PDB file of C-alpha atoms in Angstrom:
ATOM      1  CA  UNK A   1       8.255 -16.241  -4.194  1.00 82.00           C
ATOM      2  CA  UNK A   2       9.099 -13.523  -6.374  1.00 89.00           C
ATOM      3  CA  UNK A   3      11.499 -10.638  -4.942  1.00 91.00           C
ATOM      4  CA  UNK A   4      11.041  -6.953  -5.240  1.00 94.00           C
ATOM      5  CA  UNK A   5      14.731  -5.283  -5.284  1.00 96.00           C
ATOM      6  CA  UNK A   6      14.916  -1.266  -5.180  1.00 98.00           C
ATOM      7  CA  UNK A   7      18.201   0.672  -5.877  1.00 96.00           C
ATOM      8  CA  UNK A   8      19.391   3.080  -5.182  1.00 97.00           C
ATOM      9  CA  UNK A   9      18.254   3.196  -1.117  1.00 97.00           C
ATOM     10  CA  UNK A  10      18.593   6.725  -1.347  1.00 97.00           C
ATOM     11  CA  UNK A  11      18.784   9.455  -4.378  1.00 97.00           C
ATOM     12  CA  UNK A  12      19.975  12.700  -3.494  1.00 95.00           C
ATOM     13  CA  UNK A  13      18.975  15.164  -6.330  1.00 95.00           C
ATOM     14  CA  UNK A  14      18.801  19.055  -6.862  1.00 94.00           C
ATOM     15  CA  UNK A  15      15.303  20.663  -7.725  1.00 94.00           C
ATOM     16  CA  UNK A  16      14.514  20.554 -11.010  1.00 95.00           C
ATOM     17  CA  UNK A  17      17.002  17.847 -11.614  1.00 96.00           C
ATOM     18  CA  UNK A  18      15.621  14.558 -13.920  1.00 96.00           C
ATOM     19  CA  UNK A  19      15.660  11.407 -11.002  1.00 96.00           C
ATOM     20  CA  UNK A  20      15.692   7.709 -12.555  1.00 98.00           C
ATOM     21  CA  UNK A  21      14.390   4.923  -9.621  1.00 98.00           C
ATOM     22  CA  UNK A  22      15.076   1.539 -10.359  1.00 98.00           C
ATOM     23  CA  UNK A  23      12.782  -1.743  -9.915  1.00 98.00           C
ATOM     24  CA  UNK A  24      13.823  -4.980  -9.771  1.00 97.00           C
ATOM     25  CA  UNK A  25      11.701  -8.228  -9.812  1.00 95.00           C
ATOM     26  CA  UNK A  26      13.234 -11.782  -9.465  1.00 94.00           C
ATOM     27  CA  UNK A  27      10.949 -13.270 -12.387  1.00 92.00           C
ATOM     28  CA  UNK A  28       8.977 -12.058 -14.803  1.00 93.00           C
ATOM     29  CA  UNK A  29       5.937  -9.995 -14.076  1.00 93.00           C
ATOM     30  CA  UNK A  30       5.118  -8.408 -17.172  1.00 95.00           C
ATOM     31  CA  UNK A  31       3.750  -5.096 -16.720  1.00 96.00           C
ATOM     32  CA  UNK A  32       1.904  -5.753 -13.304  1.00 94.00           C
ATOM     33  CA  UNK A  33       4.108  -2.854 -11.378  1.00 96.00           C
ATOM     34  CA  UNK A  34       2.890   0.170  -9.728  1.00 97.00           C
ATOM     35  CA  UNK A  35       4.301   3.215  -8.064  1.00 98.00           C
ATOM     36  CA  UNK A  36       3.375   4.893  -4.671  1.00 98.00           C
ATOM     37  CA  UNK A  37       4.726   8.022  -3.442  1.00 98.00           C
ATOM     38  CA  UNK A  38       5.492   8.242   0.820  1.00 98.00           C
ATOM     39  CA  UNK A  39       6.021  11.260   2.640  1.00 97.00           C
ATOM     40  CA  UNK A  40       6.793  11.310   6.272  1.00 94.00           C
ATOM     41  CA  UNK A  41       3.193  11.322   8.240  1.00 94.00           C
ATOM     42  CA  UNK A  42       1.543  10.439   5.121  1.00 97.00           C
ATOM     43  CA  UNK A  43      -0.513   7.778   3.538  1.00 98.00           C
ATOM     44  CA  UNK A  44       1.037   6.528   0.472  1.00 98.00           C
ATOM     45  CA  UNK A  45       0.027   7.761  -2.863  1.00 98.00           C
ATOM     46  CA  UNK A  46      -0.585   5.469  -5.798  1.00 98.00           C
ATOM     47  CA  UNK A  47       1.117   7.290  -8.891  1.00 98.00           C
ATOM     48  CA  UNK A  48       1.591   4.773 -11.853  1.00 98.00           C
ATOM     49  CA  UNK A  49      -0.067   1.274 -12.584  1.00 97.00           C
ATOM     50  CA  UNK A  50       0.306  -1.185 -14.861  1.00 96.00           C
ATOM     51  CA  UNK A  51       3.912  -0.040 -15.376  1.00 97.00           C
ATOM     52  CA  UNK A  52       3.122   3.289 -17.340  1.00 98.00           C
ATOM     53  CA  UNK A  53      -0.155   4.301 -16.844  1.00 97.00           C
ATOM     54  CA  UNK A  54      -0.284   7.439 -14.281  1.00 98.00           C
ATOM     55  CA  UNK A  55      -3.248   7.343 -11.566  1.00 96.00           C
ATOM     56  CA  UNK A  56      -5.722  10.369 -11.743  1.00 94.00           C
ATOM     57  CA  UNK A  57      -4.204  13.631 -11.073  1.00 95.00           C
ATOM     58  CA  UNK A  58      -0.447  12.467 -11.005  1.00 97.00           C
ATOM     59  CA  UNK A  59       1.079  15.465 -12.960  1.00 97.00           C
ATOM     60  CA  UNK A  60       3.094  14.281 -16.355  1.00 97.00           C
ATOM     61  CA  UNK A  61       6.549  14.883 -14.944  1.00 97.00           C
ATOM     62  CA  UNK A  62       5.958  11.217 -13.351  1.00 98.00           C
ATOM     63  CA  UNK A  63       6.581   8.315 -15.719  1.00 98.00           C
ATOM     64  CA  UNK A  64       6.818   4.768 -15.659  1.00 98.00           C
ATOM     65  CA  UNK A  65       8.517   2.160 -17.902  1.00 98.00           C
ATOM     66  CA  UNK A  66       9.982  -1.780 -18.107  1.00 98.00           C
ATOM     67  CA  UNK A  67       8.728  -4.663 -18.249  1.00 98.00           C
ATOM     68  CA  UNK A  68       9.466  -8.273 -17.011  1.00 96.00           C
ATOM     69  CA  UNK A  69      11.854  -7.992 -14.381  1.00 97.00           C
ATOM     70  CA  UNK A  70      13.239  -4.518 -15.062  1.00 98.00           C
ATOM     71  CA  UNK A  71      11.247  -1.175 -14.470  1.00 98.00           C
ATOM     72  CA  UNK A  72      11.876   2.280 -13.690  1.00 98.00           C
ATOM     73  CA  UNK A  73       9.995   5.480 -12.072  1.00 98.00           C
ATOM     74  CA  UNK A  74      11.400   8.734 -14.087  1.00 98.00           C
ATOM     75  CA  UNK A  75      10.647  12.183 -12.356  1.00 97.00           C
ATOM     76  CA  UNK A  76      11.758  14.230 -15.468  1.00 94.00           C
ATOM     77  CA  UNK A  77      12.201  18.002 -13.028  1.00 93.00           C
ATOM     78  CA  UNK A  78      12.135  17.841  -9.247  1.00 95.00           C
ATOM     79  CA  UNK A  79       9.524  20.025  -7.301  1.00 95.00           C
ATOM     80  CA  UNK A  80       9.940  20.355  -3.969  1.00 93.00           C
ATOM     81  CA  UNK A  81       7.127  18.498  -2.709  1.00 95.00           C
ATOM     82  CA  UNK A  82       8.390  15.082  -4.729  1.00 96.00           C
ATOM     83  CA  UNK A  83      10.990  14.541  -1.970  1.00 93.00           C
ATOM     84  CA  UNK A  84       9.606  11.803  -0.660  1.00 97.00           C
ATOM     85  CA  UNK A  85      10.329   7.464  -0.055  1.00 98.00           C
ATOM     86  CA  UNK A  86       9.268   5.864  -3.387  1.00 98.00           C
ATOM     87  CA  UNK A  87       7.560   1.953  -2.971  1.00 98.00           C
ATOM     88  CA  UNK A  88       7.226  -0.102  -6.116  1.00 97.00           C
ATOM     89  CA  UNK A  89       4.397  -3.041  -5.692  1.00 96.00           C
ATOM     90  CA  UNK A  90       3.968  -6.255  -7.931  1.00 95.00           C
ATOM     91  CA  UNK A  91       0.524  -7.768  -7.951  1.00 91.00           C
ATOM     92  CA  UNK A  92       0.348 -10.823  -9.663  1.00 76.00           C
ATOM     93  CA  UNK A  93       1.428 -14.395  -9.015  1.00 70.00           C
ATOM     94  CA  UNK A  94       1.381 -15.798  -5.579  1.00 71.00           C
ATOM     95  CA  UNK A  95       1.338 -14.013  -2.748  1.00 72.00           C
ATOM     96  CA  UNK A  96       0.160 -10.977  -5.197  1.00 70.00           C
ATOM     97  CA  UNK A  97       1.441  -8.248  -3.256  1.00 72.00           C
ATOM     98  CA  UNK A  98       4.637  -7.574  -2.382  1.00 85.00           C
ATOM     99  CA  UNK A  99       6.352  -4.469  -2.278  1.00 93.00           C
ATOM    100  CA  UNK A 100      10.237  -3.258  -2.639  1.00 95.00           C
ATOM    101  CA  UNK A 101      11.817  -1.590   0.036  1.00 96.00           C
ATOM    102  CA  UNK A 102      12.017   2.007  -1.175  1.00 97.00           C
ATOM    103  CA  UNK A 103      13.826   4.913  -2.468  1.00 98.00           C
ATOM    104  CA  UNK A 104      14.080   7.869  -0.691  1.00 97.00           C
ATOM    105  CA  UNK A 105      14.801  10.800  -2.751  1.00 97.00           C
ATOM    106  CA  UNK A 106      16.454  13.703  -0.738  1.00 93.00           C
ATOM    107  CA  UNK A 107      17.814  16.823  -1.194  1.00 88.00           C
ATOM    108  CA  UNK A 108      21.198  17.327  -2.625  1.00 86.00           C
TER     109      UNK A 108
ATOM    110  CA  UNK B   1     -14.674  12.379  -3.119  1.00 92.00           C
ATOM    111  CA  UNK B   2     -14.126   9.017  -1.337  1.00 96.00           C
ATOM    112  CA  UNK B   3     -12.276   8.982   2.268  1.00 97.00           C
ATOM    113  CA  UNK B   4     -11.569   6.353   4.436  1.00 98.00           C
ATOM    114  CA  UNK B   5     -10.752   6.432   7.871  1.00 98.00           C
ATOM    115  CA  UNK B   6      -9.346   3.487  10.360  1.00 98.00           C
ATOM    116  CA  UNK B   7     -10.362   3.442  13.627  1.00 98.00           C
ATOM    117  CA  UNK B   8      -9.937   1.335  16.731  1.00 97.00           C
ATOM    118  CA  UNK B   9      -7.921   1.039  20.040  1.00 97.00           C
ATOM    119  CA  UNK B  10      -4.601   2.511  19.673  1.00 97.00           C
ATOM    120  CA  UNK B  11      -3.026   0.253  21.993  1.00 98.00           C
ATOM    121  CA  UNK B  12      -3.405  -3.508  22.624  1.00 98.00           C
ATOM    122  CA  UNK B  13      -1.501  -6.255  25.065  1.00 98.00           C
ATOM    123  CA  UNK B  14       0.635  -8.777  23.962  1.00 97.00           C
ATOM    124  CA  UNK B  15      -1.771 -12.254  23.041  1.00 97.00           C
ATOM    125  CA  UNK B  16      -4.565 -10.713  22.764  1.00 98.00           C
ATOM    126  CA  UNK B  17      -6.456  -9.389  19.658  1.00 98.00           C
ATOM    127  CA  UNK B  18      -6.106  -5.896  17.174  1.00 98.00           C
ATOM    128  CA  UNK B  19      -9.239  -4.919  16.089  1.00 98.00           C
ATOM    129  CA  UNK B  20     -10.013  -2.242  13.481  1.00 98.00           C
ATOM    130  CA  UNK B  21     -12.618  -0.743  11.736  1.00 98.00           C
ATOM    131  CA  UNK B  22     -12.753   1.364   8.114  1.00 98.00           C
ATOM    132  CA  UNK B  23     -15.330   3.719   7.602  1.00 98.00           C
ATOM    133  CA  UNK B  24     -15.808   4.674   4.194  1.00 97.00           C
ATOM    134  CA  UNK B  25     -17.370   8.109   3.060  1.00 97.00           C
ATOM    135  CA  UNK B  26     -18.240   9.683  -0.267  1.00 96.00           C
ATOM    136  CA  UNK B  27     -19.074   6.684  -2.015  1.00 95.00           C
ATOM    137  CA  UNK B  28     -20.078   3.139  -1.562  1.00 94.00           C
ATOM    138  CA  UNK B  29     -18.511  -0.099  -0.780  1.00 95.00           C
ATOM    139  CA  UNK B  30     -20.274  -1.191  -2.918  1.00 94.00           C
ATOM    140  CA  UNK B  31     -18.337  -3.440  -6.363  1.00 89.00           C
ATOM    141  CA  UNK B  32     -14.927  -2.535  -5.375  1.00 94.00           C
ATOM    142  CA  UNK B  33     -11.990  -4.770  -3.592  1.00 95.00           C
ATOM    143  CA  UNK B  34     -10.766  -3.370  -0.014  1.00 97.00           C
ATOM    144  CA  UNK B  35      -7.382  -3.957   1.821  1.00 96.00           C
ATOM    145  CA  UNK B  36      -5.753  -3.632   4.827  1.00 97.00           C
ATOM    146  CA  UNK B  37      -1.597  -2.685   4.703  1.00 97.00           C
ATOM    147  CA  UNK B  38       0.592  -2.330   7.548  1.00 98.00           C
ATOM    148  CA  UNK B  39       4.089  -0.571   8.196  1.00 98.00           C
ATOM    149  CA  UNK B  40       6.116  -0.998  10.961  1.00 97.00           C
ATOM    150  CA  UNK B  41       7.681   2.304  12.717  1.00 96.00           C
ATOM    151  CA  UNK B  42      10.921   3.048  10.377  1.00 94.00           C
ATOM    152  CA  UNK B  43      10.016   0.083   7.645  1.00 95.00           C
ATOM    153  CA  UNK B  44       7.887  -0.865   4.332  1.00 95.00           C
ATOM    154  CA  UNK B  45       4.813  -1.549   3.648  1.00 96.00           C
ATOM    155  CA  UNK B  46       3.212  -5.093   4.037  1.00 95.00           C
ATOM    156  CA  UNK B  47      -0.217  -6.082   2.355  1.00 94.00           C
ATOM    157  CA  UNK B  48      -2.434  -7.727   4.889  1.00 95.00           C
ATOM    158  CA  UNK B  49      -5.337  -9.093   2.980  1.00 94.00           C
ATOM    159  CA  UNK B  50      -8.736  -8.163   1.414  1.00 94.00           C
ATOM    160  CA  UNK B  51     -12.023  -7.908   0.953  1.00 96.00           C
ATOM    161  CA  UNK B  52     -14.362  -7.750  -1.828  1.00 94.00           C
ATOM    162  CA  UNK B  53     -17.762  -6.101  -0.911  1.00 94.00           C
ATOM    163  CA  UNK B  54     -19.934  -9.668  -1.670  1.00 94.00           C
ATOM    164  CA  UNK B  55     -17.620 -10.829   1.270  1.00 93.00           C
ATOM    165  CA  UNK B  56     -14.995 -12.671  -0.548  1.00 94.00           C
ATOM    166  CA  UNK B  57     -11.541 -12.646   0.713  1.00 94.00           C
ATOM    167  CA  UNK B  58      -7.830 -13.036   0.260  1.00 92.00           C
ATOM    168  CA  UNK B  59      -5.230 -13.038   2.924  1.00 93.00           C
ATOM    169  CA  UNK B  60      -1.696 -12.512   3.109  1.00 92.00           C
ATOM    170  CA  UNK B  61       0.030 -16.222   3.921  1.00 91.00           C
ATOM    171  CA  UNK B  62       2.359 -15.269   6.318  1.00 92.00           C
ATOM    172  CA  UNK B  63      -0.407 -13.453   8.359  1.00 94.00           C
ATOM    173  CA  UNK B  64      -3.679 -16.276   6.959  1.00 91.00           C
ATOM    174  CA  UNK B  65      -3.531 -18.042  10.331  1.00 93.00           C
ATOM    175  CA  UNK B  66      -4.454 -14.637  12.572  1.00 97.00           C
ATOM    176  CA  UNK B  67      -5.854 -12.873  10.317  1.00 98.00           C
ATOM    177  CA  UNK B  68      -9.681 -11.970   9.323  1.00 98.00           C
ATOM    178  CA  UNK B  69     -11.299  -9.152   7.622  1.00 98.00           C
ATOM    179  CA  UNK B  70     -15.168  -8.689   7.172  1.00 98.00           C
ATOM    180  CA  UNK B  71     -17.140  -5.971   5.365  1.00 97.00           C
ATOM    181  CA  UNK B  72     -20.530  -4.741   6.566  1.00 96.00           C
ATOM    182  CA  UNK B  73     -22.025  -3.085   3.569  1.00 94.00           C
ATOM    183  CA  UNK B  74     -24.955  -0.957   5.532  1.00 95.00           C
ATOM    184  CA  UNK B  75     -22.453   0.797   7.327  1.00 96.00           C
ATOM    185  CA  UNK B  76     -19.957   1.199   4.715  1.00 96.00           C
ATOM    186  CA  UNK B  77     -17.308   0.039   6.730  1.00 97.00           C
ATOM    187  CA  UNK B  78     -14.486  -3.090   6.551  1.00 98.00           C
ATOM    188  CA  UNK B  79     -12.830  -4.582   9.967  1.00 98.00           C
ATOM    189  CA  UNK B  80      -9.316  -5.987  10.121  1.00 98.00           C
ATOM    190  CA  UNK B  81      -8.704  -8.428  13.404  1.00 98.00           C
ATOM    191  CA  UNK B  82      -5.578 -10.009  13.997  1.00 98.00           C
ATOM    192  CA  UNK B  83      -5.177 -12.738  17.167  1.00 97.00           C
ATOM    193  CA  UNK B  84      -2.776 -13.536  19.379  1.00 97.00           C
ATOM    194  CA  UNK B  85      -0.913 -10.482  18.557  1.00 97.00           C
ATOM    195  CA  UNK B  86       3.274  -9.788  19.392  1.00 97.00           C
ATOM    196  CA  UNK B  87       5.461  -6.403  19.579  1.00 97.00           C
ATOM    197  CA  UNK B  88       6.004  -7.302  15.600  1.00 97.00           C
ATOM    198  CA  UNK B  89       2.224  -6.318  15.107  1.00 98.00           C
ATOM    199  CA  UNK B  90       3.363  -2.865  16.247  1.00 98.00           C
ATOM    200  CA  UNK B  91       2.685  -0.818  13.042  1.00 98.00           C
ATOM    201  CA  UNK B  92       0.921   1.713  11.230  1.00 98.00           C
ATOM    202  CA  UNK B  93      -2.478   0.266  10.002  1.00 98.00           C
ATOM    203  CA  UNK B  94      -4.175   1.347   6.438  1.00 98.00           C
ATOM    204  CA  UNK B  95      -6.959   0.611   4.925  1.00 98.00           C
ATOM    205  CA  UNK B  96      -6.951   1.108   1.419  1.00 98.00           C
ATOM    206  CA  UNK B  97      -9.782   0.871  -1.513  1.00 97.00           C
ATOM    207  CA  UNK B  98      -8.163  -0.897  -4.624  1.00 94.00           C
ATOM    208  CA  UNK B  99      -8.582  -1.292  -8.544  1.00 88.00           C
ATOM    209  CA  UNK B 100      -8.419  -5.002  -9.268  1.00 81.00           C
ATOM    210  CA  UNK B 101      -7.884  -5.588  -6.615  1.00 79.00           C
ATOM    211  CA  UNK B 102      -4.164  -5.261  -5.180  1.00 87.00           C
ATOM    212  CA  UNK B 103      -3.859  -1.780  -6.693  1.00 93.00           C
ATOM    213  CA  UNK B 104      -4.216   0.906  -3.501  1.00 96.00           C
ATOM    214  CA  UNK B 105      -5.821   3.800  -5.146  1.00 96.00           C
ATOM    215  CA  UNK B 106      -7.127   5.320  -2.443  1.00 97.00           C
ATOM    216  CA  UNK B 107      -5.379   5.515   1.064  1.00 98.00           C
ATOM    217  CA  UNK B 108      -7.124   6.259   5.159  1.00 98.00           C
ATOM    218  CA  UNK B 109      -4.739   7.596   6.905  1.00 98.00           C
ATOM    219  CA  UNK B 110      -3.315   5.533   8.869  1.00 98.00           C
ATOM    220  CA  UNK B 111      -3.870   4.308  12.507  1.00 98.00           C
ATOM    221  CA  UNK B 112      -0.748   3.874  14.861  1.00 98.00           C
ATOM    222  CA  UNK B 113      -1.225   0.749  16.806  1.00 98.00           C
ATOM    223  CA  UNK B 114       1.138  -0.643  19.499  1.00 98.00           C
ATOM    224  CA  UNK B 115       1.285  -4.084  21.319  1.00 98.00           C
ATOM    225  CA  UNK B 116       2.968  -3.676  24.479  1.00 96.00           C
ATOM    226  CA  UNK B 117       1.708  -4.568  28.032  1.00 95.00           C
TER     227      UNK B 117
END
């Protein structure tokens, strides 16, 4: 089964500071990544598939890159309301699903 | 614009069996893929399984045994059971409409259900 690894746990980052999230997958899964965005209470919030591709309405300061086994979510200035636990997903291979554990992003 | 909302009992014994319902508003079942994701209080998210609106489905493994989720499309609504449930089924319960399927575009809510006697 392939692993999803997340790092850091947590980012603590000043507003309108750039924030780099890192993805890790134990094999190969080309560009079959996405992105959800948590806040407490809330549903998650699908913000990039396919590894770069932003879901409708995600605004442009949310980016996505990598490939294979390495990948990583780039918020490029910090709003407040992007504090928030940060899930990557894989969804191929066997089971399909299988999310990483998170990065919350906090306030520095 | 499409909703979804879970509903069901919020609160179910030990052994015996979670049922939930989505109802989905705004826009038809119809042609897409539909999952159910859990998240225990304080931890991630697990996929549960799926349903495509012809009926076709596609279960997590390590929940396949307990598991089964079936779509009536004249109500616009998918169900989630899961038997002989434990305190580890204690969780926060989405359903979810996907691309693909396995991508969640579009969330419920959420429903908070606890096993506990």
């Amino acid at each position: 089964e392939i692993v999803m690894t997340q790092s850091p746990a947590t980012l603590s980052v000043s507003p309108g500071e750039r924030a780099a999230l890192s993805c890790r997958a134990s094999q190969s899964i080309s560009t079959n990544l996405a992105w959800y965005q948590q806040k407490p209470g809330q549903a998650p919030r699908l913000l990039i598939y396919g590894a770069s591709t932003r879901a409708a309405g995600i605004p442009a300061r949310f980016s996505g890159s990598g490939s294979g086994t390495e990948f990583t979510l780039t918020i490029s200035s910090l709003q407040s309301e992007d504090f928030a636990v940060y899930y990557c997903q894989r969804y191929n291979n066997w089971p399909p699903d299988t999310f990483g554990p998170g990065t919350k992003v906090d306030i520095k | 614009q499409v909703q979804l909302q879970e509903s069901g009992p919020r609160l179910v014994k030990p052994s015996e069996t979670l049922s939930l319902t989505c109802t989905v508003s705004g826009g038809s079942i119809i042609s897409y893929y539909w999952s159910w994701i859990r998240q225990p209080p304080g931890k991630g998210l697990e996929w549960i399984g799926y349903i495509y609106y012809s009926g076709n489905t596609n279960y997590n493994p390590s929940l396949k045994s307990r598991v089964t989720i079936s779509v009536d499309t004249f109500k616009n609504q998918f169900s989630l059971k899961v038997n002989s449930v434990t305190a580890a089924d204690t969780a926060v319960y989405y359903c979810a409409r996907d691309w693909g399927p396995y991508i969640h575009a579009i969330w419920g809510q959420g429903t908070m259900v606890t096993v506990s006697s």
